[in-house]
Coordinates of N, CA and C in Angstrom, one line a residue:
X1 N -124.8 29.9 -15.9 CA -123.6 29.3 -16.3 C -122.6 29.2 -15.1
X2 N -122.6 30.3 -14.3 CA -121.6 30.4 -13.2 C -122.0 29.4 -12.1
X3 N -123.3 29.2 -11.9 CA -123.7 28.3 -10.8 C -123.4 26.8 -11.3
X4 N -123.5 26.6 -12.6 CA -123.2 25.2 -13.1 C -121.7 24.9 -12.9
X5 N -120.8 25.9 -13.2 CA -119.4 25.7 -13.0 C -119.1 25.5 -11.5
X6 N -119.7 26.3 -10.7 CA -119.4 26.2 -9.2 C -119.8 24.8 -8.7
X7 N -121.0 24.4 -9.1 CA -121.5 23.1 -8.7 C -120.6 22.0 -9.2
X8 N -120.2 22.1 -10.5 CA -119.3 21.1 -11.1 C -118.0 21.0 -10.3
X9 N -117.4 22.1 -10.1 CA -116.1 22.2 -9.4 C -116.2 21.6 -7.9
X10 N -117.3 22.0 -7.2 CA -117.5 21.5 -5.9 C -117.7 20.0 -5.9
X11 N -118.4 19.5 -6.9 CA -118.6 18.0 -7.0 C -117.3 17.3 -7.2
X12 N -116.5 17.8 -8.1 CA -115.2 17.2 -8.4 C -114.3 17.2 -7.2
X13 N -114.3 18.4 -6.5 CA -113.5 18.5 -5.3 C -114.0 17.5 -4.2
X14 N -115.3 17.3 -4.0 CA -115.8 16.4 -3.0 C -115.5 15.0 -3.4
X15 N -115.6 14.6 -4.6 CA -115.2 13.2 -5.0 C -113.7 13.0 -4.8
X16 N -112.9 14.0 -5.1 CA -111.4 13.9 -4.9 C -111.1 13.7 -3.4
X17 N -111.8 14.5 -2.6 CA -111.5 14.4 -1.1 C -111.9 13.0 -0.6
X18 N -113.1 12.5 -1.0 CA -113.5 11.2 -0.6 C -112.6 10.1 -1.1
X19 N -112.1 10.2 -2.3 CA -111.2 9.2 -2.9 C -109.9 9.3 -2.1
X20 N -109.4 10.4 -1.8 CA -108.1 10.5 -1.1 C -108.3 9.9 0.3
X21 N -109.4 10.2 1.0 CA -109.6 9.5 2.3 C -109.7 8.0 2.2
X22 N -110.4 7.5 1.2 CA -110.5 6.1 1.0 C -109.1 5.5 0.7
X23 N -108.3 6.1 -0.1 CA -107.0 5.5 -0.3 C -106.1 5.6 0.9
X24 N -106.2 6.6 1.7 CA -105.4 6.7 3.0 C -105.9 5.6 4.0
X25 N -107.2 5.3 4.0 CA -107.6 4.3 4.9 C -107.1 2.9 4.4
X26 N -107.2 2.7 3.2 CA -106.8 1.4 2.6 C -105.3 1.2 2.8
X27 N -104.5 2.3 2.7 CA -103.1 2.2 2.8 C -102.6 1.9 4.3
X28 N -103.4 2.5 5.2 CA -103.0 2.3 6.6 C -103.3 0.9 7.2
X29 N -104.3 0.2 6.6 CA -104.7 -1.1 7.2 C -103.8 -2.2 6.7
X30 N -103.2 -2.0 5.6 CA -102.3 -3.1 5.0 C -100.9 -3.0 5.6
X31 N -100.5 -4.1 6.1 CA -99.1 -4.2 6.6 C -98.4 -5.3 5.9
X32 N -97.3 -5.0 5.3 CA -96.6 -6.0 4.6 C -95.2 -6.1 5.1
X33 N -94.7 -7.2 5.3 CA -93.3 -7.4 5.8 C -92.3 -7.0 4.7
X34 N -91.4 -6.2 5.1 CA -90.4 -5.8 4.1 C -89.2 -6.7 4.2
X35 N -88.9 -7.3 3.0 CA -87.8 -8.3 3.0 C -86.7 -7.8 2.1
X36 N -85.5 -7.9 2.6 CA -84.3 -7.4 1.9 C -83.2 -8.3 2.2
X37 N -82.2 -8.4 1.3 CA -81.1 -9.2 1.5 C -80.0 -8.4 2.3
X38 N -79.7 -8.9 3.5 CA -78.8 -8.1 4.3 C -77.3 -8.1 3.8
X39 N -77.0 -9.0 3.0 CA -75.6 -9.0 2.4 C -75.3 -7.8 1.6
X40 N -76.3 -7.2 1.0 CA -76.1 -6.0 0.2 C -75.6 -4.9 1.0
X41 N -76.1 -4.8 2.3 CA -75.7 -3.7 3.2 C -74.5 -4.0 4.0
X42 N -73.9 -5.1 3.9 CA -72.8 -5.4 4.8 C -71.5 -4.9 4.1
X43 N -70.5 -4.6 4.9 CA -69.3 -4.1 4.5 C -68.2 -5.1 4.7
X44 N -67.6 -5.6 3.7 CA -66.6 -6.6 3.8 C -65.2 -6.0 3.4
X45 N -64.4 -5.7 4.3 CA -63.1 -5.0 4.0 C -62.2 -5.9 3.1
X46 N -62.2 -7.2 3.4 CA -61.3 -8.1 2.6 C -61.8 -8.2 1.1
X47 N -63.1 -8.2 0.9 CA -63.6 -8.3 -0.4 C -63.3 -7.0 -1.2
X48 N -63.4 -5.8 -0.5 CA -63.1 -4.6 -1.1 C -61.6 -4.5 -1.5
X49 N -60.7 -4.9 -0.6 CA -59.3 -4.9 -0.9 C -59.0 -5.9 -2.1
X50 N -59.7 -7.0 -2.2 CA -59.4 -8.0 -3.2 C -59.9 -7.4 -4.6
X51 N -61.0 -6.7 -4.6 CA -61.5 -6.1 -5.8 C -60.5 -4.9 -6.3
X52 N -59.9 -4.2 -5.4 CA -59.0 -3.1 -5.7 C -57.6 -3.5 -5.9
X53 N -57.2 -4.8 -5.8 CA -55.8 -5.2 -5.8 C -55.2 -5.0 -7.2
X54 N -56.0 -5.2 -8.3 CA -55.4 -4.9 -9.6 C -55.1 -3.4 -9.8
X55 N -56.0 -2.6 -9.3 CA -55.7 -1.1 -9.3 C -54.5 -0.7 -8.5
X56 N -54.3 -1.4 -7.3 CA -53.2 -1.1 -6.5 C -51.9 -1.5 -7.2
X57 N -51.9 -2.6 -7.9 CA -50.7 -3.1 -8.7 C -50.4 -2.0 -9.8
X58 N -51.4 -1.6 -10.5 CA -51.2 -0.6 -11.5 C -50.6 0.7 -10.9
X59 N -51.2 1.1 -9.8 CA -50.7 2.3 -9.1 C -49.2 2.2 -8.7
X60 N -48.9 1.1 -8.2 CA -47.5 0.9 -7.7 C -46.5 0.9 -8.9
X61 N -47.0 0.3 -10.1 CA -46.1 0.2 -11.3 C -45.9 1.7 -11.8
X62 N -47.0 2.4 -11.9 CA -46.9 3.8 -12.4 C -46.0 4.7 -11.5
X63 N -46.1 4.5 -10.2 CA -45.3 5.3 -9.2 C -43.8 4.9 -9.4
X64 N -43.5 3.6 -9.6 CA -42.1 3.1 -9.8 C -41.6 3.6 -11.1
X65 N -42.3 3.7 -12.1 CA -41.9 4.1 -13.5 C -42.6 5.4 -13.8
X66 N -42.0 6.6 -13.4 CA -42.7 7.8 -13.4 C -43.1 8.3 -14.9
X67 N -42.3 7.9 -15.9 CA -42.6 8.4 -17.2 C -43.7 7.6 -17.9
X68 N -44.1 6.5 -17.3 CA -45.1 5.6 -17.9 C -46.5 6.2 -17.8
X69 N -47.3 6.1 -18.9 CA -48.7 6.6 -18.9 C -49.6 5.4 -19.1
X70 N -50.9 5.7 -18.8 CA -51.9 4.6 -19.0 C -52.0 4.3 -20.5
X71 N -51.9 5.3 -21.4 CA -52.0 5.0 -22.8 C -50.9 4.1 -23.3
X72 N -49.6 4.3 -22.8 CA -48.5 3.5 -23.2 C -48.8 2.0 -22.7
X73 N -49.3 1.8 -21.6 CA -49.5 0.5 -21.1 C -50.6 -0.2 -21.9
X74 N -51.6 0.6 -22.4 CA -52.7 0.1 -23.2 C -52.1 -0.3 -24.6
X75 N -51.3 0.5 -25.1 CA -50.7 0.2 -26.4 C -49.8 -1.1 -26.4
X76 N -49.1 -1.3 -25.2 CA -48.3 -2.5 -25.1 C -49.1 -3.7 -24.7
X77 N -50.4 -3.6 -24.5 CA -51.2 -4.7 -24.1 C -50.8 -5.3 -22.8
X78 N -50.5 -4.4 -21.9 CA -50.0 -4.9 -20.6 C -51.1 -5.6 -19.8
X79 N -50.7 -6.6 -19.0 CA -51.8 -7.3 -18.2 C -52.3 -6.4 -17.1
X80 N -51.5 -5.4 -16.8 CA -51.9 -4.5 -15.7 C -53.2 -3.7 -16.0
X81 N -53.4 -3.5 -17.3 CA -54.6 -2.7 -17.7 C -55.6 -3.5 -18.5
X82 N -55.5 -4.8 -18.3 CA -56.4 -5.7 -19.1 C -57.9 -5.5 -18.8
X83 N -58.2 -5.3 -17.5 CA -59.6 -5.2 -17.1 C -60.0 -3.8 -16.6
X84 N -59.2 -2.8 -17.0 CA -59.4 -1.5 -16.5 C -59.8 -0.6 -17.7
X85 N -60.8 0.2 -17.6 CA -61.2 1.2 -18.6 C -60.6 2.5 -18.3
X86 N -60.3 3.3 -19.3 CA -59.6 4.6 -19.1 C -60.6 5.7 -19.0
X87 N -61.9 5.4 -19.2 CA -62.9 6.5 -19.1 C -63.5 6.5 -17.7
X88 N -63.9 7.7 -17.3 CA -64.6 7.9 -16.0 C -65.8 8.8 -16.3
X89 N -66.9 8.4 -15.7 CA -68.1 9.2 -15.8 C -68.7 9.5 -14.4
X90 N -68.1 10.5 -13.8 CA -68.7 10.8 -12.4 C -70.1 11.4 -12.5
X91 N -70.9 11.0 -11.5 CA -72.2 11.6 -11.3 C -73.1 11.4 -12.6
X92 N -72.9 10.4 -13.4 CA -73.7 10.1 -14.5 C -73.4 11.1 -15.7
X93 N -72.3 11.7 -15.7 CA -71.9 12.6 -16.8 C -71.7 11.8 -18.0
X94 N -71.9 12.4 -19.2 CA -71.7 11.7 -20.4 C -70.2 11.5 -20.6
X95 N -69.8 10.2 -21.0 CA -68.4 9.9 -21.1 C -68.0 10.0 -22.6
X96 N -68.9 10.2 -23.5 CA -68.5 10.3 -24.9 C -69.2 11.5 -25.5
X97 N -68.6 12.1 -26.5 CA -69.1 13.3 -27.1 C -70.4 12.9 -27.8
X98 N -71.4 13.7 -27.6 CA -72.7 13.5 -28.2 C -73.7 12.6 -27.4
X99 N -73.3 12.2 -26.3 CA -74.1 11.4 -25.4 C -74.9 12.3 -24.4
X100 N -76.2 12.2 -24.3 CA -76.9 13.1 -23.4 C -76.6 12.7 -21.9
X101 N -76.8 13.7 -21.1 CA -76.5 13.5 -19.7 C -77.6 12.6 -19.0
X102 N -77.1 11.6 -18.3 CA -78.0 10.6 -17.6 C -78.8 9.8 -18.6
X103 N -78.5 9.8 -19.8 CA -79.2 9.1 -20.8 C -80.5 9.7 -21.2
X104 N -80.8 10.9 -20.7 CA -82.1 11.6 -21.0 C -81.8 12.5 -22.2
X105 N -82.6 12.5 -23.2 CA -82.3 13.5 -24.4 C -82.2 14.9 -23.9
X106 N -81.3 15.6 -24.5 CA -81.1 17.0 -24.1 C -82.3 17.9 -24.4
X107 N -83.1 17.6 -25.5 CA -84.3 18.3 -25.8 C -85.3 18.3 -24.6
X108 N -85.4 17.1 -24.0 CA -86.3 16.9 -22.8 C -85.8 17.7 -21.6
X109 N -84.5 17.7 -21.4 CA -83.9 18.5 -20.3 C -84.4 20.0 -20.5
X110 N -84.2 20.5 -21.7 CA -84.6 21.9 -21.9 C -86.1 22.1 -21.8
X111 N -86.9 21.1 -22.4 CA -88.3 21.3 -22.4 C -89.0 21.2 -21.1
X112 N -88.5 20.3 -20.2 CA -89.1 20.1 -18.9 C -88.6 21.1 -17.9
X113 N -87.3 21.3 -17.9 CA -86.7 22.1 -16.8 C -86.3 23.5 -17.3
X114 N -86.5 23.9 -18.5 CA -86.3 25.2 -19.0 C -84.9 25.6 -19.0
X115 N -84.6 26.8 -18.5 CA -83.3 27.4 -18.4 C -82.4 26.6 -17.5
X116 N -83.0 26.0 -16.4 CA -82.2 25.2 -15.5 C -81.7 23.9 -16.2
X117 N -82.6 23.3 -17.0 CA -82.2 22.2 -17.8 C -81.1 22.5 -18.8
X118 N -81.2 23.7 -19.4 CA -80.2 24.1 -20.3 C -78.8 24.2 -19.7
X119 N -78.8 24.8 -18.5 CA -77.5 24.9 -17.7 C -77.0 23.5 -17.3
X120 N -77.9 22.6 -16.9 CA -77.5 21.3 -16.5 C -76.8 20.6 -17.7
X121 N -77.4 20.7 -18.9 CA -76.9 20.0 -20.0 C -75.5 20.6 -20.4
X122 N -75.4 21.9 -20.3 CA -74.2 22.6 -20.6 C -73.0 22.2 -19.7
X123 N -73.3 22.1 -18.4 CA -72.3 21.7 -17.5 C -72.0 20.2 -17.6
X124 N -73.0 19.3 -17.6 CA -72.8 17.9 -17.6 C -72.2 17.4 -18.9
X125 N -72.3 18.0 -20.0 CA -71.7 17.5 -21.3 C -70.4 18.2 -21.6
X126 N -69.9 19.0 -20.6 CA -68.6 19.6 -20.7 C -68.6 20.6 -21.9
X127 N -69.6 21.4 -22.0 CA -69.8 22.5 -23.0 C -69.9 22.0 -24.4
X128 N -70.6 20.8 -24.6 CA -70.9 20.3 -25.9 C -72.0 21.1 -26.5
X129 N -71.6 21.9 -27.5 CA -72.6 22.8 -28.1 C -73.7 22.2 -28.8
X130 N -73.5 21.0 -29.4 CA -74.6 20.3 -30.1 C -75.7 19.9 -29.1
X131 N -75.3 19.3 -28.0 CA -76.3 19.0 -26.9 C -76.9 20.2 -26.3
X132 N -76.1 21.3 -26.1 CA -76.7 22.5 -25.6 C -77.7 23.1 -26.5
X133 N -77.5 23.1 -27.8 CA -78.5 23.6 -28.8 C -79.8 22.8 -28.7
X134 N -79.6 21.5 -28.6 CA -80.8 20.6 -28.5 C -81.6 21.0 -27.2
X135 N -80.9 21.3 -26.1 CA -81.6 21.7 -24.9 C -82.2 23.1 -25.0
X136 N -81.6 24.0 -25.8 CA -82.1 25.3 -26.0 C -83.4 25.2 -26.8
X137 N -83.4 24.3 -27.9 CA -84.6 24.2 -28.7 C -85.7 23.6 -27.8
X138 N -85.4 22.7 -26.9 CA -86.4 22.2 -26.0 C -87.0 23.3 -25.1
X139 N -86.1 24.2 -24.6 CA -86.6 25.3 -23.8 C -87.5 26.2 -24.7
X140 N -87.1 26.5 -25.9 CA -87.9 27.4 -26.8 C -89.2 26.7 -27.1
X141 N -89.2 25.4 -27.3 CA -90.5 24.7 -27.6 C -91.4 24.7 -26.4
X142 N -90.9 24.5 -25.3 CA -91.7 24.6 -24.0 C -92.3 26.0 -23.8
X143 N -91.5 27.0 -24.0 CA -91.9 28.3 -23.9 C -93.0 28.7 -24.9
X144 N -92.8 28.2 -26.1 CA -93.8 28.5 -27.2 C -95.2 27.8 -26.9
X145 N -95.1 26.6 -26.4 CA -96.3 25.8 -26.1 C -97.0 26.5 -24.9
X146 N -96.2 27.0 -23.9 CA -96.8 27.6 -22.7 C -97.5 28.9 -23.1
X147 N -96.9 29.7 -24.0 CA -97.4 31.0 -24.5 C -98.7 30.7 -25.2
X148 N -98.7 29.7 -26.1 CA -99.9 29.4 -26.9 C -101.0 29.0 -26.0
X149 N -100.7 28.1 -25.1 CA -101.7 27.6 -24.1 C -102.3 28.7 -23.3
X150 N -101.4 29.6 -22.8 CA -101.8 30.8 -22.0 C -102.8 31.6 -22.8
X151 N -102.5 31.9 -24.1 CA -103.3 32.7 -24.9 C -104.7 32.1 -25.2
X152 N -104.7 30.8 -25.4 CA -105.9 30.1 -25.6 C -106.8 30.1 -24.4
X153 N -106.2 29.8 -23.2 CA -107.0 29.8 -22.0 C -107.5 31.3 -21.7
X154 N -106.6 32.2 -21.8 CA -107.0 33.6 -21.6 C -108.1 34.1 -22.5
X155 N -108.0 33.7 -23.8 CA -109.0 34.0 -24.8 C -110.3 33.4 -24.5
X156 N -110.3 32.1 -24.0 CA -111.5 31.4 -23.7 C -112.2 32.1 -22.4
X157 N -111.3 32.4 -21.5 CA -111.9 33.1 -20.3 C -112.5 34.5 -20.6
X158 N -111.7 35.2 -21.5 CA -112.2 36.5 -21.9 C -113.6 36.4 -22.7
X159 N -113.7 35.4 -23.5 CA -114.9 35.3 -24.3 C -116.1 34.8 -23.4
X160 N -115.7 34.0 -22.4 CA -116.8 33.5 -21.4 C -117.3 34.7 -20.6
X161 N -116.3 35.6 -20.2 CA -116.7 36.7 -19.4 C -117.6 37.7 -20.2
X162 N -117.2 37.9 -21.4 CA -117.9 38.8 -22.3 C -119.3 38.3 -22.6
X163 N -119.4 37.0 -22.8 CA -120.7 36.4 -23.1 C -121.7 36.4 -21.9
X164 N -121.1 36.4 -20.7 CA -121.9 36.4 -19.5 C -122.5 37.8 -19.2
X165 N -121.9 38.8 -19.7 CA -122.4 40.2 -19.4 C -123.1 40.7 -20.6

C-alpha cells in the first residue's frame, strides 16, 4: 500500500511539473501588444477645477454664512446642493447601517479570514453589532468545519497506519 501511494504521488508531481513547464513555455512565446487609452492617465487641471466648481461655491457660501449647515440647505432645496450627496464612504466602508463592507457578506469575511475578518467587519461597519455577529458566526462555522475535517483526516490516517501494521 505504501509503495502504491508513493508511486501515485510521484506520478502526480511529475505530471504537475511537466504541465507547469509546458504552460511557462507557452506563455513566454506569445507576445501581445498592450493597448490602452492614454486619456485615462492624463491629468487635466482645468477639467478638475471645472468638476469641483460646484463644491467650491458651496464651500464659499458656508464660510460666508457660518451658522448654515448642509442639512439646512438640503431642506431649503438650495441649488448649491442639488448634485451633491451628504454621505461619504471612504475606502469602501459601508455608508448605511446593515450594509456589509465592500459589498462582501459579513459571514464570508469571518469564514474566510477568521478573527482578522471579524476585526475588519467590526472596524469597517463602525461597530455594527449585527454585521459583527454575522462575521463571528462565519468564524465559528469555519473553525467547526476545520476541526471536523482535521478529525476525519487524522482518523483516516490513524486507521491506515493501524491497518498497515
